[in-house]
Every structure is written in structure tokens, then in C-alpha cells.
PDB file of C-alpha atoms in Angstrom:
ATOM      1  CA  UNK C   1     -23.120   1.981 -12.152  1.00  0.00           C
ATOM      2  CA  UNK C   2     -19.879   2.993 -10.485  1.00  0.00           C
ATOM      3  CA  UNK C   3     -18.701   6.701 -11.495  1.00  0.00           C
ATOM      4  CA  UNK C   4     -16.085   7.183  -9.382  1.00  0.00           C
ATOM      5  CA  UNK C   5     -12.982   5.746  -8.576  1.00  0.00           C
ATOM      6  CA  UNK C   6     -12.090   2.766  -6.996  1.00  0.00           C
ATOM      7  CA  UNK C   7      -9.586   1.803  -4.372  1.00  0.00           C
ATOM      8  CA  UNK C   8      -9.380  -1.826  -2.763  1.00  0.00           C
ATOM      9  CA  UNK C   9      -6.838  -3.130  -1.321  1.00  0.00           C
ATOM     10  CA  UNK C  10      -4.838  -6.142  -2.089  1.00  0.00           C
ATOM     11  CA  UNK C  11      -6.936  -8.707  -0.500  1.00  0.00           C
ATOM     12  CA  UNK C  12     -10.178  -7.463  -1.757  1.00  0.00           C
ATOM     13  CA  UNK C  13      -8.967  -7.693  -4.941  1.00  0.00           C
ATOM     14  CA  UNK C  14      -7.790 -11.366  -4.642  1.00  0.00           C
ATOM     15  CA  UNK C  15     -11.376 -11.861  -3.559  1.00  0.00           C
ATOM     16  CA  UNK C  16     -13.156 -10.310  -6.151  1.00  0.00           C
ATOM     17  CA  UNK C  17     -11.176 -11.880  -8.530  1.00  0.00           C
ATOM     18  CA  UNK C  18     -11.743 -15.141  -7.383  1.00  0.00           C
ATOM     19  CA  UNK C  19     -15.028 -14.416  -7.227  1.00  0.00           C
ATOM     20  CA  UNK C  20     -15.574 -14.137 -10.981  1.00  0.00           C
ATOM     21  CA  UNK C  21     -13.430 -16.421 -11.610  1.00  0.00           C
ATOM     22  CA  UNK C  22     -15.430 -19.482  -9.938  1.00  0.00           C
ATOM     23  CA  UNK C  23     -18.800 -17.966 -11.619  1.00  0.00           C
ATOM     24  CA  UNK C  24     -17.124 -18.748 -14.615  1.00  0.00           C
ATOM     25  CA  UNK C  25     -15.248 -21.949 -14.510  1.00  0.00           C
ATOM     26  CA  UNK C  26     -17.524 -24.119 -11.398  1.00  0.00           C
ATOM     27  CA  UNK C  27     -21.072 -22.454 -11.901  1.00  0.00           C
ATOM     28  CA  UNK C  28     -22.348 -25.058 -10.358  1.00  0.00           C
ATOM     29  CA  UNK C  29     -20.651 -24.374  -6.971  1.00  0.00           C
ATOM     30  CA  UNK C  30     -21.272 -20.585  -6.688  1.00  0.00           C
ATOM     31  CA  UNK C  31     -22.036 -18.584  -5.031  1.00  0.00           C
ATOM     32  CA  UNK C  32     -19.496 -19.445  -2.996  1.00  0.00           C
ATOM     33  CA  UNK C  33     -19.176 -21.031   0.484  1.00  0.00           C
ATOM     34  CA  UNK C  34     -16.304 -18.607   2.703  1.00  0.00           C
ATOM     35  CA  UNK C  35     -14.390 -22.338   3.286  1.00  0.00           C
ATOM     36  CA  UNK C  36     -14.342 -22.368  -0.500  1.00  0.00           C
ATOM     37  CA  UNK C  37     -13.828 -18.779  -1.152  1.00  0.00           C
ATOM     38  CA  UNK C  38     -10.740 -18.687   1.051  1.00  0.00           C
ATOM     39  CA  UNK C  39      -9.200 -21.701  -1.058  1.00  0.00           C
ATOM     40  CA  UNK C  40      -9.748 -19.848  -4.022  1.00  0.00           C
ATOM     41  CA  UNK C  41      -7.818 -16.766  -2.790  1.00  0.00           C
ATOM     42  CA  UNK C  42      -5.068 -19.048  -1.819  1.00  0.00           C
ATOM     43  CA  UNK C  43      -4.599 -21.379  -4.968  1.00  0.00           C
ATOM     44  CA  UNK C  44      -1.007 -21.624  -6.031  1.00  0.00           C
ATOM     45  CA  UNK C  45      -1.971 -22.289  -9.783  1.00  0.00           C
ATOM     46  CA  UNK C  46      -3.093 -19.013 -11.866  1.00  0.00           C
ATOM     47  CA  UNK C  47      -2.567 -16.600  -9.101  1.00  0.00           C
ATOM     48  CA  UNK C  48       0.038 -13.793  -9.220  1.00  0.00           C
ATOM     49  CA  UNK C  49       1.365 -13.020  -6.412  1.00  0.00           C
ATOM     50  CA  UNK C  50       0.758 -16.748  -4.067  1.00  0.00           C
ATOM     51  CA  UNK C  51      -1.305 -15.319  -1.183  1.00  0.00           C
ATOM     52  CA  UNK C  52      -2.302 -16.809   1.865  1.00  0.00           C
ATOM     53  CA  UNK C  53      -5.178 -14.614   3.480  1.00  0.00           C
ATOM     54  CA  UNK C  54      -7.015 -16.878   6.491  1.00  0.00           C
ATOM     55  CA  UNK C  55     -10.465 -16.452   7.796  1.00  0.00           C
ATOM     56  CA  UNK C  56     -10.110 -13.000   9.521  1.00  0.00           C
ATOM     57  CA  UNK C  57      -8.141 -11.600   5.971  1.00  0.00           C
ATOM     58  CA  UNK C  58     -11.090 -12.826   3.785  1.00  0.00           C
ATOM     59  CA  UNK C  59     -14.015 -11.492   5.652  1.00  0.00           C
ATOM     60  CA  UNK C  60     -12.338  -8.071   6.029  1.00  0.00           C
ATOM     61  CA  UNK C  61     -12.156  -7.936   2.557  1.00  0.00           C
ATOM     62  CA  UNK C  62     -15.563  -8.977   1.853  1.00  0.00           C
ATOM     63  CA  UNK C  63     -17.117  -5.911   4.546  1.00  0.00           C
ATOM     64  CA  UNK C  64     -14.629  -3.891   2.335  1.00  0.00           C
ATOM     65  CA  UNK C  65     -16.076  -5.006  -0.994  1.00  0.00           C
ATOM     66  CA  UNK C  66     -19.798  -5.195  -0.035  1.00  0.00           C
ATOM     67  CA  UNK C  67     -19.243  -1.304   1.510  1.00  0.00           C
ATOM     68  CA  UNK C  68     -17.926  -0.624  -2.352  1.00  0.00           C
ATOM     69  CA  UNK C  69     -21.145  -2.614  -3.592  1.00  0.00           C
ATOM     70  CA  UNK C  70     -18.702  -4.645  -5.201  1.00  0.00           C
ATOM     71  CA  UNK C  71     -19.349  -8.018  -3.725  1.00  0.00           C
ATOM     72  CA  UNK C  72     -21.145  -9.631  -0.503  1.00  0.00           C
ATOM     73  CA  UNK C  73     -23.668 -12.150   0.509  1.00  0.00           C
ATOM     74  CA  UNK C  74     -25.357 -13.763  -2.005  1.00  0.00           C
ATOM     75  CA  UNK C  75     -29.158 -12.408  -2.053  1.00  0.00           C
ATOM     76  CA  UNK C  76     -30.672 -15.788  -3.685  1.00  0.00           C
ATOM     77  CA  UNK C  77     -29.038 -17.654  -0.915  1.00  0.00           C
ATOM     78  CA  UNK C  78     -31.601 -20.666   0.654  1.00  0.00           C
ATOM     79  CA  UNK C  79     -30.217 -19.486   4.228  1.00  0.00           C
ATOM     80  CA  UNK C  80     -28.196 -22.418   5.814  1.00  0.00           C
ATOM     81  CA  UNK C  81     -25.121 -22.222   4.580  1.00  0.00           C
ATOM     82  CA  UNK C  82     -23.903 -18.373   3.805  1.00  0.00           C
ATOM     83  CA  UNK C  83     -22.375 -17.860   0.179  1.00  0.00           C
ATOM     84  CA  UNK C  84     -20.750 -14.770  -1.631  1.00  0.00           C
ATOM     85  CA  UNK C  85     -21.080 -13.680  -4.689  1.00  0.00           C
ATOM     86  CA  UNK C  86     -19.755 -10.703  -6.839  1.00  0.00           C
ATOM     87  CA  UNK C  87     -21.935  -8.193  -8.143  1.00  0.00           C
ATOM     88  CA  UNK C  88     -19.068  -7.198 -11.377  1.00  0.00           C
ATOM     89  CA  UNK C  89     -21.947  -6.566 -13.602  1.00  0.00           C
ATOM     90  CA  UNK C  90     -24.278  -4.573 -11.586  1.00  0.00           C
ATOM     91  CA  UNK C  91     -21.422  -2.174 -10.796  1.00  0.00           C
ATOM     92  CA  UNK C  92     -19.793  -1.399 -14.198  1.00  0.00           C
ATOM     93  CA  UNK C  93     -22.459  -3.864 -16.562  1.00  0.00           C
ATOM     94  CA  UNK C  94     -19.279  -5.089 -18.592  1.00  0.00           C
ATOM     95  CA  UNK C  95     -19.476  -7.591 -21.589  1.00  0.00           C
ATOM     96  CA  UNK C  96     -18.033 -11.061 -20.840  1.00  0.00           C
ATOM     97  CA  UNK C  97     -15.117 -10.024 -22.453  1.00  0.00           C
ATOM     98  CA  UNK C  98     -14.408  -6.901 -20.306  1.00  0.00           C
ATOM     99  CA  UNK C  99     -15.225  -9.484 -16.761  1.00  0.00           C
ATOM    100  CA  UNK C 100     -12.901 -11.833 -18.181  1.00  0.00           C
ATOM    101  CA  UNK C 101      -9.999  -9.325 -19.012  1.00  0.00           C
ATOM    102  CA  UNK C 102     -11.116  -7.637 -15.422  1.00  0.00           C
ATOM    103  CA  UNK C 103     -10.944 -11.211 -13.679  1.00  0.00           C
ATOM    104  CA  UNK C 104      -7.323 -12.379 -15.002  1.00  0.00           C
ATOM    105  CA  UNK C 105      -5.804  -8.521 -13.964  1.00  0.00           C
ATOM    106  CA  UNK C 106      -6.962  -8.858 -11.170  1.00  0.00           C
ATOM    107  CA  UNK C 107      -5.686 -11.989 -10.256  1.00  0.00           C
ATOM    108  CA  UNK C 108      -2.121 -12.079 -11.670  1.00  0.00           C
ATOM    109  CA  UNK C 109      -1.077  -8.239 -12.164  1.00  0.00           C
ATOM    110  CA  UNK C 110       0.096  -6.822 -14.877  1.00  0.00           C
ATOM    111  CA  UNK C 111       0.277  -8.546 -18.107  1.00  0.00           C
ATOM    112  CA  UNK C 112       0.751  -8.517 -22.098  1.00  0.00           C
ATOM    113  CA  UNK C 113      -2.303  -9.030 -24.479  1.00  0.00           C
ATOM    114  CA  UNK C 114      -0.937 -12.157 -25.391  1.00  0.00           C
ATOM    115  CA  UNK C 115      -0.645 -13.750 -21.932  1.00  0.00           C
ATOM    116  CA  UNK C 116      -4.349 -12.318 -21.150  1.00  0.00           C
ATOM    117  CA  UNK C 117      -5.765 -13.726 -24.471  1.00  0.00           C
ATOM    118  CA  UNK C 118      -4.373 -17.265 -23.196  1.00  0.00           C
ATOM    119  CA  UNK C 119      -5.211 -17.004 -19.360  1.00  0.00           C
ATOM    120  CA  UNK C 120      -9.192 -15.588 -20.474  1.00  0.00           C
ATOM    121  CA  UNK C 121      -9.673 -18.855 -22.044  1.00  0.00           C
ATOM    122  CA  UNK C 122     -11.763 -20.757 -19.493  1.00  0.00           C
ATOM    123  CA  UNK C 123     -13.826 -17.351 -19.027  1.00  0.00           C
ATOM    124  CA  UNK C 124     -13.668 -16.002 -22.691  1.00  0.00           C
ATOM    125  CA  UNK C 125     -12.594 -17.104 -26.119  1.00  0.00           C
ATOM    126  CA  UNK C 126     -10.931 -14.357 -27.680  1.00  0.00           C
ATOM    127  CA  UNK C 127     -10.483 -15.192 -31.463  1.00  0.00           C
ATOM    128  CA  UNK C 128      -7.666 -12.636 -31.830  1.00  0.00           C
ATOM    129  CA  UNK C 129      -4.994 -10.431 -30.043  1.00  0.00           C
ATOM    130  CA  UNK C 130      -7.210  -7.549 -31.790  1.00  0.00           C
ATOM    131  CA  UNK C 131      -9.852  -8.426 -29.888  1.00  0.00           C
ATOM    132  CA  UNK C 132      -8.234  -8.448 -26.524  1.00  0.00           C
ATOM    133  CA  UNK C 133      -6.741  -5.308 -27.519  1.00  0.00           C
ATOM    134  CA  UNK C 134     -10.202  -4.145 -28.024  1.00  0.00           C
ATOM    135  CA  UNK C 135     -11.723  -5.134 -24.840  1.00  0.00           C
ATOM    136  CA  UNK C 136      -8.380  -3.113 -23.041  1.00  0.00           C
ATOM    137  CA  UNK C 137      -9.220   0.085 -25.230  1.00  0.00           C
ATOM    138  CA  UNK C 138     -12.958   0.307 -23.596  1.00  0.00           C
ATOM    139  CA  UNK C 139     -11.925  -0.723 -20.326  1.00  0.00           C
ATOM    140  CA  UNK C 140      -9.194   2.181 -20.682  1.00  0.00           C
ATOM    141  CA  UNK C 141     -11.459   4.381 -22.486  1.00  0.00           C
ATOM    142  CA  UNK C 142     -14.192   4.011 -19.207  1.00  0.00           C
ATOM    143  CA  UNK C 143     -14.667   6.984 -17.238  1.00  0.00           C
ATOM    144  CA  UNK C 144     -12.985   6.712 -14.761  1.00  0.00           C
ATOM    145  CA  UNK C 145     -10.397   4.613 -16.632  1.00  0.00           C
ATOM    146  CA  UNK C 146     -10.537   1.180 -15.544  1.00  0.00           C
ATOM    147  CA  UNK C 147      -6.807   0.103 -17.282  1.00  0.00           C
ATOM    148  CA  UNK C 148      -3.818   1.357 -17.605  1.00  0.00           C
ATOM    149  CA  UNK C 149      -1.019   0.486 -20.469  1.00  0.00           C
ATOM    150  CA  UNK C 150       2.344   0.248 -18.547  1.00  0.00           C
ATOM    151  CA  UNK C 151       5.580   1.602 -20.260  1.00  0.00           C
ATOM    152  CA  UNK C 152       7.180  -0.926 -22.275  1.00  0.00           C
ATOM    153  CA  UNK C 153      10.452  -2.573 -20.599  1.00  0.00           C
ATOM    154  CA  UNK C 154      13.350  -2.726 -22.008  1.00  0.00           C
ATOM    155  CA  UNK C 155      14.005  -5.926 -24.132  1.00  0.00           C
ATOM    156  CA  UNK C 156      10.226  -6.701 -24.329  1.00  0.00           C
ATOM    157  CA  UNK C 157       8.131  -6.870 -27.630  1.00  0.00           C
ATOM    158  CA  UNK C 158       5.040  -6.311 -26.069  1.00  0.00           C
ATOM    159  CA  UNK C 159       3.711  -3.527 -23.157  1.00  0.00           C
ATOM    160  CA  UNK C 160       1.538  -4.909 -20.659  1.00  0.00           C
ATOM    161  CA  UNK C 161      -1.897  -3.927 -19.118  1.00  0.00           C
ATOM    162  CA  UNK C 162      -2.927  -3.257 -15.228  1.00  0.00           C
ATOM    163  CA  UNK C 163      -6.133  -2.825 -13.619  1.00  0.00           C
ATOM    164  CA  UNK C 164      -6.963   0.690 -12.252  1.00  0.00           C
ATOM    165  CA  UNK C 165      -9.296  -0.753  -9.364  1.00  0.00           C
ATOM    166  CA  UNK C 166      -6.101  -0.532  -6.765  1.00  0.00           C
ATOM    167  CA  UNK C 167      -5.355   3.381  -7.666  1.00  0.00           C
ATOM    168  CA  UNK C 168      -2.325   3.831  -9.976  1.00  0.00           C
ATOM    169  CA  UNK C 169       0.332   1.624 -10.574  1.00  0.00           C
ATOM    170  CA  UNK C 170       3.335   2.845  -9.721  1.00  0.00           C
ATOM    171  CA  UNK C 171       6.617   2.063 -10.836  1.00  0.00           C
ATOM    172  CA  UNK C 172       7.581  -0.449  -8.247  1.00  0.00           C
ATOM    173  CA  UNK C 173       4.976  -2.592  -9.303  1.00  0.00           C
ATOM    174  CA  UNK C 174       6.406  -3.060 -13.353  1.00  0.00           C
ATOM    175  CA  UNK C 175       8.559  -5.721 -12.590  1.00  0.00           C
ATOM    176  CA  UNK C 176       7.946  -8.683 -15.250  1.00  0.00           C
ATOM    177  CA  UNK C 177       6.111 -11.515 -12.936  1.00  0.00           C
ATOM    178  CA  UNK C 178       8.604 -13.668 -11.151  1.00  0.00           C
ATOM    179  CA  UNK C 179      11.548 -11.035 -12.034  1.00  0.00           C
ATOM    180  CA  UNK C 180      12.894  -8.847  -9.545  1.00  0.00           C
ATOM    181  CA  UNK C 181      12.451  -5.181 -10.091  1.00  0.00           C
ATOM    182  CA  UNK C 182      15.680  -3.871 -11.450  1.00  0.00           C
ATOM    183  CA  UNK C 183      18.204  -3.091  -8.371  1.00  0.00           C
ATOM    184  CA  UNK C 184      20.120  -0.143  -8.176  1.00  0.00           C
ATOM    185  CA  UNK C 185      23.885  -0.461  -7.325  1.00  0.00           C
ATOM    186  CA  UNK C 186      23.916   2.276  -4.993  1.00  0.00           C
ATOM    187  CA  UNK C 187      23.798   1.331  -1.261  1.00  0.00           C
ATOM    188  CA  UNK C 188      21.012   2.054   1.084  1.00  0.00           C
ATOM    189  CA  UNK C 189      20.842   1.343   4.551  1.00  0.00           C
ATOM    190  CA  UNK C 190      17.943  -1.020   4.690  1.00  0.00           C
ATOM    191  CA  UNK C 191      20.236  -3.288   1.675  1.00  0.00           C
ATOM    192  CA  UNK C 192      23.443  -2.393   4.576  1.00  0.00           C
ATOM    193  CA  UNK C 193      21.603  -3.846   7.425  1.00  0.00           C
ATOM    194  CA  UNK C 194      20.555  -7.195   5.768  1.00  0.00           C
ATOM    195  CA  UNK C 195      24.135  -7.592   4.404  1.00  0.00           C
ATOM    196  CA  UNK C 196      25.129  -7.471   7.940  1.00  0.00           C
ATOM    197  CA  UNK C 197      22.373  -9.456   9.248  1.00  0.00           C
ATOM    198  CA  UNK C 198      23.931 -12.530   6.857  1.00  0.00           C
ATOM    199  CA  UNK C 199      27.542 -11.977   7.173  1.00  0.00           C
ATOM    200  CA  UNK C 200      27.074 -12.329  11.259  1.00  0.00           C
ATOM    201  CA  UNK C 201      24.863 -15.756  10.506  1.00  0.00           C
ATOM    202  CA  UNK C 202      27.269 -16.655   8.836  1.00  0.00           C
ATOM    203  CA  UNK C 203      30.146 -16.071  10.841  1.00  0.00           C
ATOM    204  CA  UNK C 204      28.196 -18.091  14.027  1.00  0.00           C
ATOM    205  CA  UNK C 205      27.895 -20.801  11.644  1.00  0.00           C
ATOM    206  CA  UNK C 206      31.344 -20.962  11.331  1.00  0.00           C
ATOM    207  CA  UNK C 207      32.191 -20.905  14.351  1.00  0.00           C
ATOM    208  CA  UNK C 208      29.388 -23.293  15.294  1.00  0.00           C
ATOM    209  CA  UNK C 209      30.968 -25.693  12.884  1.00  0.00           C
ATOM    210  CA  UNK C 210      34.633 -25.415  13.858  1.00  0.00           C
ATOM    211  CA  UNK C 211      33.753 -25.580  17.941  1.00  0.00           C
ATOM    212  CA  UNK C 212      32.162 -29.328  16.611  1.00  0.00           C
ATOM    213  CA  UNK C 213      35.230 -30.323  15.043  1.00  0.00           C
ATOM    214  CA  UNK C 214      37.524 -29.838  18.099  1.00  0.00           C
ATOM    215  CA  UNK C 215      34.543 -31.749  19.605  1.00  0.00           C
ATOM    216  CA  UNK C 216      34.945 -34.709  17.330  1.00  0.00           C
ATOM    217  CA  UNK C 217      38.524 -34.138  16.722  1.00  0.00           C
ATOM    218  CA  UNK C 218      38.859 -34.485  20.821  1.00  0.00           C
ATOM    219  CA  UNK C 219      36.601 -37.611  20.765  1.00  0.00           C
ATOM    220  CA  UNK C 220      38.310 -39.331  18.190  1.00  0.00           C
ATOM    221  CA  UNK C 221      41.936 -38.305  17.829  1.00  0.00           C
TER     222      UNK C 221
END
């Protein structure tokens, strides 16, 4: 059992999550070949953000998650081709509802009760919000906390949940998925330079496109 805190990165996280994901929906096909872990990582459907981690990216991650105990090479394994598996349950031994809750944060980020209770469904049926809200109370009331409740946005109904398996989620990170985080109107250098950057592209487009009408004005005037 894991008693102390937990910090993968990004891509390990993709990878663990995809992990559980296929031991739940294609059983028959996992563990997992690294050809067909990779295409999990990258799948545009039910992944939050789109990543696209190659060969090098994925293996990293798995010497990170195997040096965690967290995941690695499966140990039933016949030998010719090698597979990966997760090892979720041996870590943190979590009911199906807890992996499935675990699974879907991990894979898409932050999220309300309501989109988790929908996006669970292939791994877990929950009959109610109440008992999704369950399942994020123990995972929050683990020690060390596993999830986190976010501070409720303004204009939403509903706060949303984020694994803790990444460190804390800071503020940057509460943007609703496929929003942009709220800008500020002040200026800041880095927001001055790519202002720049376009208004001079733009400019030598102009004056790429009015240098080929004199062209064509000279050809056919």
C-alpha cells in the first residue's frame, strides 16, 4: 500500500490512465502491447488534454511508473511479445468504483460529479450522483488525500474534482475543459512580444500581397 505521496508527471499519468482504462473496456487485449499502449495515450476521443507522446515519451513514463510500483511489465507475460500492465490495486487496493473515478481524472482533468458519473460508465455503473460523490469523499478522505474539490467557478452549479497523484492543483489548471483560463487585461511582456510577432506577419503579408499586384497589374495592364 502506498503511504506517501505521489508525484508523476504528465505523461505517466496519461499512461496509467490508459492503463486501467483498457483493463476495463478490452480485457481481452491486456496487458497491453507498447504499439498499443502508445495509441491509447494518444486517442483523440475521451482524453483531456489530446497528447501525442511517441515511443521514447511512453517508455520514460513507464521506468517512471514501475520505479513508483505503479505500473510496468506484466509478470504473467508468456515472454514473446512484452506487455504492461498497471498494478492500481496492489498500490492503494481501491474498489472498482474508486479505479474507475481514479481512471477518468486521470485521463481528462478536472471534472464535476456529473460528468464523472457519465464518463465511469464503461468502467463503473454508478446508480446515483450520491454515489459518485461517495466514492470522491474516500478517495479525499485517503491518507494522503488522493482528491481534491476545486473552488467552484463563477457561473457554475456544480464544483469539480482533481486527482492528487500530480501534487496540487494549482490555480492555472481550473480552467473549465476547452475554456481558456480567464485573461487578465493587464499587459505582460510575453502577451507584448506575440502581439508584435503577428502585427510584423502581418505587415509582410501585406506587402507580399501588394508587390504581386504591381506584378499582375504590370503583366496585364
Amino acid at each position: 500500500m502506498v503511504t506517501e505521496p505521489i508525484k508523476m508527471t504528465a505523461a505517466e499519468a496519461r499512461v496509467l490512465g490508459a492503463l486501467v482504462e483498457k483493463e476495463g473496456t478490452t480485457p481481452d487485449y491486456y496487458p497491453l502491447t507498447l504499439n498499443a499502449l502508445i495509441n491509447a495515450c494518444n486517442q483523440r476521443s475521451n482524453r483531456e488534454p489530446v497528447m501525442d507522446m511517441d515511443e521514447d515519451d511512453v517508455r520514460q513514463a513507464l521506468h517512471g511508473l514501475e520505479a513508483k510500483q505503479l505500473a510496468g511489465r506484466a509478470r504473467a507475460a508468456d515472454g514473446r511479445v512484452t506487455k504492461y500492465e498497471h498494478w492500481l490495486g496492489e498500490a492503494f487496493n481501491f474498489s472498482r468504483a474508486e479505479t474507475a473515478l481514479m481512471c477518468v481524472l486521470l485521463l481528462r482533468g478536472p471534472q464535476t460529479p456529473g460528468e464523472l458519473r457519465g464518463r465511469t460508465e464503461r468502467l463503473h455503473e454508478f446508480a446515483e450522483i450520491s454515489d459518485v460523490l461517495a466514492g470522491l469523499q474516500k478517495l479525499m478522505e485517503r491518507e494522503p488525500s488522493l482528491v481534491a474539490v476545486l473552488p467552484r467557478q463563477p457561473g457554475t452549479k456544480e464544483s469539480r474534482y482533481a486527482h492528487l497523484l500530480s501534487g496540487p492543483v494549482e490555480s492555472i489548471a481550473l480552467a473549465m475543459p476547452g475554456q481558456s483560463a480567464p485573461q487578465s487585461t493587464a499587459s505582460t511582456p510575453e502577451t507584448d512580444d506575440r502581439i508584435a510577432q503577428l502585427e510584423a506577419t502581418v505587415a509582410e503579408i501585406q506587402r507580399e500581397v501588394a508587390s504581386l499586384r504591381e506584378k499582375i497589374d504590370s503583366l496585364f495592364g
